[in-house]
């Protein structure tokens, strides 16, 4: 198994652990004095596709109030089995973190295990600093530090 595949698998496991830590710390409104909340988990459907077929990356609103704003964006990336970036774009995301973005698998995508990432664009989405970076003037709050490993979802590219 290639080392980058092991790394991506480790990243996915570490991300899942980070989400558990985030949930344990509580997901409260991001108003002044309250801890920031983590982005909602996203999905990739279908989990297997061929070049030319559509794939949707989507997330519901968060269970807390992340307050991303009216002009929020989500940054979506897809890397094929060779690690080549075949999709790199931003799309609209609502104030609660919900979004839906559909792309067509590019013809140049290598078959095998691809990875899909989706994180809020131009935002300190991880908030492992112990302060709320999304709300101006927010009071410093005590948080449990969380892993900032990039969240990754698998996508199998067929021939």
CSV table of C-alpha atoms in Angstrom, one decimal, residues 9-118:
chain,number,residue,atom,x,y,z
A,9,UNK,CA,-6.5,6.6,6.1
A,10,UNK,CA,-4.8,7.9,9.2
A,11,UNK,CA,-6.1,11.4,8.4
A,12,UNK,CA,-9.7,10.0,8.2
A,13,UNK,CA,-9.4,8.2,11.5
A,14,UNK,CA,-7.8,11.2,13.2
A,15,UNK,CA,-10.5,13.5,11.8
A,16,UNK,CA,-13.2,11.2,13.2
A,17,UNK,CA,-11.5,11.3,16.6
A,18,UNK,CA,-11.4,15.1,16.4
A,19,UNK,CA,-15.1,15.3,15.7
A,20,UNK,CA,-15.8,13.2,18.8
A,21,UNK,CA,-13.6,15.6,20.9
A,22,UNK,CA,-15.5,18.5,19.4
A,23,UNK,CA,-18.8,16.9,20.3
A,24,UNK,CA,-17.6,16.2,23.8
A,25,UNK,CA,-16.6,19.8,24.2
A,26,UNK,CA,-20.2,20.8,23.4
A,27,UNK,CA,-21.5,22.5,20.3
A,28,UNK,CA,-23.0,25.7,21.5
A,29,UNK,CA,-23.9,29.0,19.8
A,30,UNK,CA,-20.9,31.0,18.7
A,31,UNK,CA,-22.1,34.2,20.3
A,32,UNK,CA,-19.7,36.1,22.6
A,33,UNK,CA,-18.4,34.1,25.5
A,34,UNK,CA,-19.5,30.7,24.1
A,35,UNK,CA,-17.2,28.2,22.4
A,36,UNK,CA,-17.1,28.0,18.6
A,37,UNK,CA,-18.8,25.1,17.0
A,38,UNK,CA,-17.4,22.7,14.5
A,39,UNK,CA,-18.5,22.3,10.9
A,40,UNK,CA,-21.2,19.7,10.3
A,41,UNK,CA,-20.0,16.3,9.0
A,42,UNK,CA,-20.4,16.0,5.2
A,43,UNK,CA,-21.2,13.1,2.9
A,44,UNK,CA,-20.2,12.0,-0.6
A,45,UNK,CA,-22.8,10.3,-2.7
A,46,UNK,CA,-22.4,8.0,-4.5
A,47,UNK,CA,-19.3,6.5,-2.9
A,48,UNK,CA,-18.2,5.1,-6.3
A,49,UNK,CA,-18.4,6.8,-9.6
A,50,UNK,CA,-16.7,6.8,-13.1
A,51,UNK,CA,-15.4,9.7,-15.1
A,52,UNK,CA,-18.3,11.6,-16.5
A,53,UNK,CA,-20.7,10.7,-13.7
A,54,UNK,CA,-22.0,13.2,-11.1
A,55,UNK,CA,-21.0,13.1,-7.4
A,56,UNK,CA,-22.6,15.2,-4.7
A,57,UNK,CA,-20.8,16.5,-1.6
A,58,UNK,CA,-23.3,17.8,1.0
A,59,UNK,CA,-23.8,18.6,4.7
A,60,UNK,CA,-26.8,19.5,6.8
A,61,UNK,CA,-26.8,22.6,9.0
A,62,UNK,CA,-24.7,22.1,12.2
A,63,UNK,CA,-26.5,21.2,15.4
A,64,UNK,CA,-25.0,24.4,16.9
A,65,UNK,CA,-24.8,28.0,15.5
A,66,UNK,CA,-21.4,28.4,13.7
A,67,UNK,CA,-22.5,31.8,12.3
A,68,UNK,CA,-20.6,31.5,9.0
A,69,UNK,CA,-22.5,34.5,7.5
A,70,UNK,CA,-24.6,35.2,4.5
A,71,UNK,CA,-21.7,35.0,2.0
A,72,UNK,CA,-20.1,31.8,3.4
A,73,UNK,CA,-18.3,29.4,1.1
A,74,UNK,CA,-17.2,25.8,1.3
A,75,UNK,CA,-13.9,24.7,-0.2
A,76,UNK,CA,-14.1,21.4,-1.9
A,77,UNK,CA,-11.2,19.3,-3.2
A,78,UNK,CA,-10.9,15.9,-4.9
A,79,UNK,CA,-7.6,14.1,-5.2
A,80,UNK,CA,-7.4,11.0,-7.3
A,81,UNK,CA,-5.5,7.8,-6.4
A,82,UNK,CA,-2.2,9.3,-7.6
A,83,UNK,CA,-2.8,12.4,-5.4
A,84,UNK,CA,-3.5,14.7,-8.4
A,85,UNK,CA,-6.0,17.5,-7.5
A,86,UNK,CA,-8.8,16.9,-10.0
A,87,UNK,CA,-11.4,19.2,-8.4
A,88,UNK,CA,-10.6,22.4,-6.4
A,89,UNK,CA,-13.4,24.9,-6.0
A,90,UNK,CA,-15.6,26.8,-3.6
A,91,UNK,CA,-19.4,26.7,-3.5
A,92,UNK,CA,-22.1,28.4,-1.5
A,93,UNK,CA,-22.6,27.4,2.1
A,94,UNK,CA,-25.3,28.8,4.4
A,95,UNK,CA,-24.9,30.4,7.8
A,96,UNK,CA,-25.4,27.1,9.6
A,97,UNK,CA,-22.8,25.2,7.6
A,98,UNK,CA,-25.2,23.4,5.3
A,99,UNK,CA,-24.3,23.0,1.6
A,100,UNK,CA,-24.7,20.8,-1.5
A,101,UNK,CA,-22.3,20.7,-4.4
A,102,UNK,CA,-22.4,18.4,-7.4
A,103,UNK,CA,-19.5,17.9,-9.7
A,104,UNK,CA,-18.9,15.6,-12.7
A,105,UNK,CA,-15.9,13.3,-12.2
A,106,UNK,CA,-13.3,14.7,-14.7
A,107,UNK,CA,-12.1,12.4,-17.5
A,108,UNK,CA,-8.5,12.7,-16.4
A,109,UNK,CA,-9.2,11.2,-12.9
A,110,UNK,CA,-7.2,8.1,-12.2
A,111,UNK,CA,-9.2,5.0,-11.2
A,112,UNK,CA,-8.9,3.8,-7.6
A,113,UNK,CA,-9.3,5.4,-4.2
A,114,UNK,CA,-9.8,9.1,-4.4
A,115,UNK,CA,-10.3,11.5,-1.5
A,116,UNK,CA,-12.8,14.3,-1.0
A,117,UNK,CA,-12.3,17.2,1.3
A,118,UNK,CA,-14.8,19.9,2.3
